[in-house]
Amino acid sequence: MFNERKAAQIAAWFLRQEAGRMPHLKLIKLMYLADRQAMAEHGYPITGDQVVAMPQGPVLSMTLNHINGDVESGEDGWEAWVSDRENHEVMLRDRGSTQAELDELSPADIDILQAIWKRFGKMTKWEIRDYTHDNCPEWEDPQGSSKPIPYERIFEALGRNWEEGARLAERIREQQHIDRLFASLA
């Protein structure tokens, strides 16, 4: 299930790498690539967000909604960490200035974020967008619209066979169901 606070902390981590400000397109691509890498290494995305194909490439749906200000943020959620989008950029709020504040991120998560930053951090928003178009075969141009990208398709693009990809995708859906059940009890 989508973890808003964790997604906000991932965004804060990336924003810290670029002096607290970056184009929102670059941020959403870095976050997608981190989720994709976590799926490759651990069989599960970091954010739990729904992946969709949009004209600019694959994106994390709820994360993009938060960047765009289209959904209300929880008390310690997105808006506590990341500013509203302005002039196609987002900025780090006062929070997230120390590693200790990023309490949702495990050491394995941080390792993935560091690897993604090392590989893609110097790219411009257009270079990273083009990279996802050319190197993420799970994305197909939705012709001006958007459409979900199933986890099975991502696992297939990562080189898993159909059976293993289906099993891993089902495991993600089962965990999301359990997370929803626990969230409803809170």
PDB file of C-alpha atoms in Angstrom:
ATOM      1  CA  MET A   1       0.000   0.000   0.000  1.00  0.00           C
ATOM      2  CA  PHE A   2       1.228   3.509  -0.767  1.00  0.00           C
ATOM      3  CA  ASN A   3       3.144   4.964   2.166  1.00  0.00           C
ATOM      4  CA  GLU A   4       2.849   8.755   1.881  1.00  0.00           C
ATOM      5  CA  ARG A   5       5.319   9.487   4.673  1.00  0.00           C
ATOM      6  CA  LYS A   6       7.907   7.121   3.198  1.00  0.00           C
ATOM      7  CA  ALA A   7       7.427   8.577  -0.296  1.00  0.00           C
ATOM      8  CA  ALA A   8       7.873  12.073   1.169  1.00  0.00           C
ATOM      9  CA  GLN A   9      11.078  11.001   2.888  1.00  0.00           C
ATOM     10  CA  ILE A  10      12.406   9.484  -0.344  1.00  0.00           C
ATOM     11  CA  ALA A  11      11.647  12.789  -2.073  1.00  0.00           C
ATOM     12  CA  ALA A  12      13.379  14.649   0.778  1.00  0.00           C
ATOM     13  CA  TRP A  13      16.431  12.400   0.449  1.00  0.00           C
ATOM     14  CA  PHE A  14      16.725  13.118  -3.290  1.00  0.00           C
ATOM     15  CA  LEU A  15      16.072  16.834  -2.793  1.00  0.00           C
ATOM     16  CA  ARG A  16      18.878  16.989  -0.223  1.00  0.00           C
ATOM     17  CA  GLN A  17      21.257  15.660  -2.874  1.00  0.00           C
ATOM     18  CA  GLU A  18      20.464  18.639  -5.093  1.00  0.00           C
ATOM     19  CA  ALA A  19      20.623  21.469  -2.530  1.00  0.00           C
ATOM     20  CA  GLY A  20      16.935  21.163  -1.678  1.00  0.00           C
ATOM     21  CA  ARG A  21      15.382  21.924  -5.070  1.00  0.00           C
ATOM     22  CA  MET A  22      14.818  20.107  -8.362  1.00  0.00           C
ATOM     23  CA  PRO A  23      12.407  19.866 -11.290  1.00  0.00           C
ATOM     24  CA  HIS A  24       9.406  17.753 -10.337  1.00  0.00           C
ATOM     25  CA  LEU A  25       9.849  15.649 -13.502  1.00  0.00           C
ATOM     26  CA  LYS A  26      13.350  14.660 -12.413  1.00  0.00           C
ATOM     27  CA  LEU A  27      12.165  13.840  -8.880  1.00  0.00           C
ATOM     28  CA  ILE A  28       9.291  11.618 -10.051  1.00  0.00           C
ATOM     29  CA  LYS A  29      11.657   9.741 -12.387  1.00  0.00           C
ATOM     30  CA  LEU A  30      14.276   9.227  -9.653  1.00  0.00           C
ATOM     31  CA  MET A  31      11.576   7.905  -7.348  1.00  0.00           C
ATOM     32  CA  TYR A  32      10.218   5.566 -10.027  1.00  0.00           C
ATOM     33  CA  LEU A  33      13.697   4.243 -10.778  1.00  0.00           C
ATOM     34  CA  ALA A  34      14.259   3.645  -7.041  1.00  0.00           C
ATOM     35  CA  ASP A  35      11.010   1.643  -6.778  1.00  0.00           C
ATOM     36  CA  ARG A  36      11.985  -0.283  -9.902  1.00  0.00           C
ATOM     37  CA  GLN A  37      15.447  -1.048  -8.504  1.00  0.00           C
ATOM     38  CA  ALA A  38      13.926  -2.212  -5.205  1.00  0.00           C
ATOM     39  CA  MET A  39      11.715  -4.570  -7.196  1.00  0.00           C
ATOM     40  CA  ALA A  40      14.773  -5.886  -9.028  1.00  0.00           C
ATOM     41  CA  GLU A  41      16.748  -6.434  -5.823  1.00  0.00           C
ATOM     42  CA  HIS A  42      14.080  -7.313  -3.256  1.00  0.00           C
ATOM     43  CA  GLY A  43      10.918  -8.141  -5.189  1.00  0.00           C
ATOM     44  CA  TYR A  44       8.987  -5.235  -3.661  1.00  0.00           C
ATOM     45  CA  PRO A  45       8.785  -1.476  -4.367  1.00  0.00           C
ATOM     46  CA  ILE A  46       9.847   1.008  -1.701  1.00  0.00           C
ATOM     47  CA  THR A  47       6.800   3.312  -1.863  1.00  0.00           C
ATOM     48  CA  GLY A  48       4.019   0.823  -2.605  1.00  0.00           C
ATOM     49  CA  ASP A  49       2.678   3.338  -5.133  1.00  0.00           C
ATOM     50  CA  GLN A  50       0.728   2.419  -8.274  1.00  0.00           C
ATOM     51  CA  VAL A  51       2.829   2.775 -11.425  1.00  0.00           C
ATOM     52  CA  VAL A  52       1.226   4.344 -14.482  1.00  0.00           C
ATOM     53  CA  ALA A  53       2.384   5.101 -18.008  1.00  0.00           C
ATOM     54  CA  MET A  54       2.027   8.755 -18.911  1.00  0.00           C
ATOM     55  CA  PRO A  55       3.299  10.686 -21.936  1.00  0.00           C
ATOM     56  CA  GLN A  56       6.489  11.679 -20.055  1.00  0.00           C
ATOM     57  CA  GLY A  57       7.182   8.038 -19.095  1.00  0.00           C
ATOM     58  CA  PRO A  58       6.438   5.808 -16.106  1.00  0.00           C
ATOM     59  CA  VAL A  59       5.423   7.599 -12.912  1.00  0.00           C
ATOM     60  CA  LEU A  60       4.272   6.825  -9.389  1.00  0.00           C
ATOM     61  CA  SER A  61       0.609   7.817  -9.434  1.00  0.00           C
ATOM     62  CA  MET A  62      -0.073   8.924  -5.832  1.00  0.00           C
ATOM     63  CA  THR A  63       3.338  10.580  -5.598  1.00  0.00           C
ATOM     64  CA  LEU A  64       2.549  12.626  -8.696  1.00  0.00           C
ATOM     65  CA  ASN A  65      -0.830  13.546  -7.194  1.00  0.00           C
ATOM     66  CA  HIS A  66       0.972  14.848  -4.101  1.00  0.00           C
ATOM     67  CA  ILE A  67       3.507  16.774  -6.192  1.00  0.00           C
ATOM     68  CA  ASN A  68       0.636  18.351  -8.107  1.00  0.00           C
ATOM     69  CA  GLY A  69      -1.276  19.170  -4.906  1.00  0.00           C
ATOM     70  CA  ASP A  70      -4.244  17.073  -6.053  1.00  0.00           C
ATOM     71  CA  VAL A  71      -4.694  15.188  -2.746  1.00  0.00           C
ATOM     72  CA  GLU A  72      -4.750  16.142   0.903  1.00  0.00           C
ATOM     73  CA  SER A  73      -1.628  15.281   2.810  1.00  0.00           C
ATOM     74  CA  GLY A  74      -1.567  13.616   6.197  1.00  0.00           C
ATOM     75  CA  GLU A  75      -0.263  15.540   9.226  1.00  0.00           C
ATOM     76  CA  ASP A  76       3.256  14.181   8.828  1.00  0.00           C
ATOM     77  CA  GLY A  77       2.916  13.380   5.136  1.00  0.00           C
ATOM     78  CA  TRP A  78       4.023  14.908   1.877  1.00  0.00           C
ATOM     79  CA  GLU A  79       3.380  18.567   2.675  1.00  0.00           C
ATOM     80  CA  ALA A  80       5.487  18.368   5.838  1.00  0.00           C
ATOM     81  CA  TRP A  81       8.500  17.400   3.733  1.00  0.00           C
ATOM     82  CA  VAL A  82       8.100  18.806   0.216  1.00  0.00           C
ATOM     83  CA  SER A  83       6.805  22.171  -0.989  1.00  0.00           C
ATOM     84  CA  ASP A  84       4.004  22.600  -3.473  1.00  0.00           C
ATOM     85  CA  ARG A  85       5.118  22.506  -7.075  1.00  0.00           C
ATOM     86  CA  GLU A  86       5.966  25.930  -8.416  1.00  0.00           C
ATOM     87  CA  ASN A  87       7.442  26.708 -11.836  1.00  0.00           C
ATOM     88  CA  HIS A  88       7.848  22.965 -12.452  1.00  0.00           C
ATOM     89  CA  GLU A  89      10.056  22.567  -9.362  1.00  0.00           C
ATOM     90  CA  VAL A  90       9.645  21.287  -5.826  1.00  0.00           C
ATOM     91  CA  MET A  91      11.692  22.194  -2.774  1.00  0.00           C
ATOM     92  CA  LEU A  92      12.608  20.546   0.477  1.00  0.00           C
ATOM     93  CA  ARG A  93      10.845  22.019   3.486  1.00  0.00           C
ATOM     94  CA  ASP A  94      12.686  22.502   6.777  1.00  0.00           C
ATOM     95  CA  ARG A  95      12.233  18.827   7.599  1.00  0.00           C
ATOM     96  CA  GLY A  96      14.537  16.203   6.211  1.00  0.00           C
ATOM     97  CA  SER A  97      17.722  18.099   6.889  1.00  0.00           C
ATOM     98  CA  THR A  98      19.222  15.218   8.857  1.00  0.00           C
ATOM     99  CA  GLN A  99      19.425  11.515   8.164  1.00  0.00           C
ATOM    100  CA  ALA A 100      17.853  10.754  11.568  1.00  0.00           C
ATOM    101  CA  GLU A 101      14.614  12.448  10.471  1.00  0.00           C
ATOM    102  CA  LEU A 102      14.235   9.964   7.608  1.00  0.00           C
ATOM    103  CA  ASP A 103      12.983   7.262   9.961  1.00  0.00           C
ATOM    104  CA  GLU A 104      10.834   5.439   7.389  1.00  0.00           C
ATOM    105  CA  LEU A 105      13.871   4.562   5.263  1.00  0.00           C
ATOM    106  CA  SER A 106      15.741   1.348   5.994  1.00  0.00           C
ATOM    107  CA  PRO A 107      19.467   0.938   5.297  1.00  0.00           C
ATOM    108  CA  ALA A 108      18.496  -1.154   2.234  1.00  0.00           C
ATOM    109  CA  ASP A 109      16.259   1.708   1.016  1.00  0.00           C
ATOM    110  CA  ILE A 110      19.106   4.197   1.466  1.00  0.00           C
ATOM    111  CA  ASP A 111      21.473   1.909  -0.461  1.00  0.00           C
ATOM    112  CA  ILE A 112      19.031   1.891  -3.379  1.00  0.00           C
ATOM    113  CA  LEU A 113      18.553   5.672  -3.262  1.00  0.00           C
ATOM    114  CA  GLN A 114      22.327   6.172  -3.250  1.00  0.00           C
ATOM    115  CA  ALA A 115      22.772   3.847  -6.234  1.00  0.00           C
ATOM    116  CA  ILE A 116      20.006   5.606  -8.180  1.00  0.00           C
ATOM    117  CA  TRP A 117      21.459   9.025  -7.363  1.00  0.00           C
ATOM    118  CA  LYS A 118      24.958   7.924  -8.371  1.00  0.00           C
ATOM    119  CA  ARG A 119      23.689   6.652 -11.713  1.00  0.00           C
ATOM    120  CA  PHE A 120      21.052   9.293 -12.583  1.00  0.00           C
ATOM    121  CA  GLY A 121      21.602  12.300 -10.328  1.00  0.00           C
ATOM    122  CA  LYS A 122      23.625  14.316 -12.822  1.00  0.00           C
ATOM    123  CA  MET A 123      21.031  13.880 -15.575  1.00  0.00           C
ATOM    124  CA  THR A 124      18.696  16.723 -16.484  1.00  0.00           C
ATOM    125  CA  LYS A 125      14.949  16.191 -16.265  1.00  0.00           C
ATOM    126  CA  TRP A 126      14.854  15.600 -20.033  1.00  0.00           C
ATOM    127  CA  GLU A 127      17.763  13.168 -20.026  1.00  0.00           C
ATOM    128  CA  ILE A 128      16.225  11.079 -17.260  1.00  0.00           C
ATOM    129  CA  ARG A 129      12.827  11.209 -18.992  1.00  0.00           C
ATOM    130  CA  ASP A 130      14.432  10.002 -22.227  1.00  0.00           C
ATOM    131  CA  TYR A 131      16.267   7.282 -20.303  1.00  0.00           C
ATOM    132  CA  THR A 132      12.973   5.906 -18.964  1.00  0.00           C
ATOM    133  CA  HIS A 133      11.456   6.011 -22.455  1.00  0.00           C
ATOM    134  CA  ASP A 134      14.384   4.111 -23.957  1.00  0.00           C
ATOM    135  CA  ASN A 135      15.313   1.731 -21.123  1.00  0.00           C
ATOM    136  CA  CYS A 136      12.114   0.872 -19.271  1.00  0.00           C
ATOM    137  CA  PRO A 137      10.274  -1.446 -21.686  1.00  0.00           C
ATOM    138  CA  GLU A 138       7.339  -1.720 -19.267  1.00  0.00           C
ATOM    139  CA  TRP A 139       6.395   1.807 -20.404  1.00  0.00           C
ATOM    140  CA  GLU A 140       4.334   2.223 -23.543  1.00  0.00           C
ATOM    141  CA  ASP A 141       3.248   5.673 -24.698  1.00  0.00           C
ATOM    142  CA  PRO A 142      -0.405   6.079 -23.619  1.00  0.00           C
ATOM    143  CA  GLN A 143      -1.003   8.612 -26.416  1.00  0.00           C
ATOM    144  CA  GLY A 144      -1.842  11.588 -24.196  1.00  0.00           C
ATOM    145  CA  SER A 145      -3.609   9.611 -21.487  1.00  0.00           C
ATOM    146  CA  SER A 146      -2.425   7.354 -18.684  1.00  0.00           C
ATOM    147  CA  LYS A 147      -2.721   3.661 -18.016  1.00  0.00           C
ATOM    148  CA  PRO A 148      -1.601   1.382 -15.194  1.00  0.00           C
ATOM    149  CA  ILE A 149       1.603  -0.589 -15.538  1.00  0.00           C
ATOM    150  CA  PRO A 150       1.076  -3.941 -13.811  1.00  0.00           C
ATOM    151  CA  TYR A 151       3.821  -5.208 -11.509  1.00  0.00           C
ATOM    152  CA  GLU A 152       4.052  -8.352 -13.680  1.00  0.00           C
ATOM    153  CA  ARG A 153       5.106  -6.206 -16.622  1.00  0.00           C
ATOM    154  CA  ILE A 154       7.819  -4.480 -14.582  1.00  0.00           C
ATOM    155  CA  PHE A 155       9.182  -7.813 -13.361  1.00  0.00           C
ATOM    156  CA  GLU A 156       9.193  -9.089 -16.949  1.00  0.00           C
ATOM    157  CA  ALA A 157      11.112  -5.979 -18.059  1.00  0.00           C
ATOM    158  CA  LEU A 158      13.569  -6.665 -15.238  1.00  0.00           C
ATOM    159  CA  GLY A 159      14.275 -10.096 -16.718  1.00  0.00           C
ATOM    160  CA  ARG A 160      12.088 -12.320 -14.548  1.00  0.00           C
ATOM    161  CA  ASN A 161      10.206 -15.083 -16.313  1.00  0.00           C
ATOM    162  CA  TRP A 162       6.419 -14.819 -16.492  1.00  0.00           C
ATOM    163  CA  GLU A 163       5.770 -17.322 -13.699  1.00  0.00           C
ATOM    164  CA  GLU A 164       8.184 -15.701 -11.249  1.00  0.00           C
ATOM    165  CA  GLY A 165       6.937 -12.198 -12.135  1.00  0.00           C
ATOM    166  CA  ALA A 166       3.339 -13.267 -11.555  1.00  0.00           C
ATOM    167  CA  ARG A 167       4.262 -14.818  -8.202  1.00  0.00           C
ATOM    168  CA  LEU A 168       6.126 -11.693  -7.064  1.00  0.00           C
ATOM    169  CA  ALA A 169       3.298  -9.420  -8.228  1.00  0.00           C
ATOM    170  CA  GLU A 170       0.770 -11.525  -6.323  1.00  0.00           C
ATOM    171  CA  ARG A 171       2.946 -11.288  -3.212  1.00  0.00           C
ATOM    172  CA  ILE A 172       2.909  -7.480  -3.513  1.00  0.00           C
ATOM    173  CA  ARG A 173      -0.886  -7.439  -3.894  1.00  0.00           C
ATOM    174  CA  GLU A 174      -1.285  -9.743  -0.877  1.00  0.00           C
ATOM    175  CA  GLN A 175       0.914  -7.480   1.244  1.00  0.00           C
ATOM    176  CA  GLN A 176      -1.035  -4.423   0.072  1.00  0.00           C
ATOM    177  CA  HIS A 177      -4.283  -6.177   1.098  1.00  0.00           C
ATOM    178  CA  ILE A 178      -2.862  -6.921   4.551  1.00  0.00           C
ATOM    179  CA  ASP A 179      -1.665  -3.312   4.859  1.00  0.00           C
ATOM    180  CA  ARG A 180      -5.155  -2.037   3.966  1.00  0.00           C
ATOM    181  CA  LEU A 181      -6.727  -4.326   6.589  1.00  0.00           C
ATOM    182  CA  PHE A 182      -4.403  -3.040   9.296  1.00  0.00           C
ATOM    183  CA  ALA A 183      -4.904   0.557   8.182  1.00  0.00           C
ATOM    184  CA  SER A 184      -8.677   0.145   8.492  1.00  0.00           C
ATOM    185  CA  LEU A 185      -8.246  -0.975  12.106  1.00  0.00           C
ATOM    186  CA  ALA A 186      -6.191   2.075  13.066  1.00  0.00           C
TER     187      ALA A 186
END
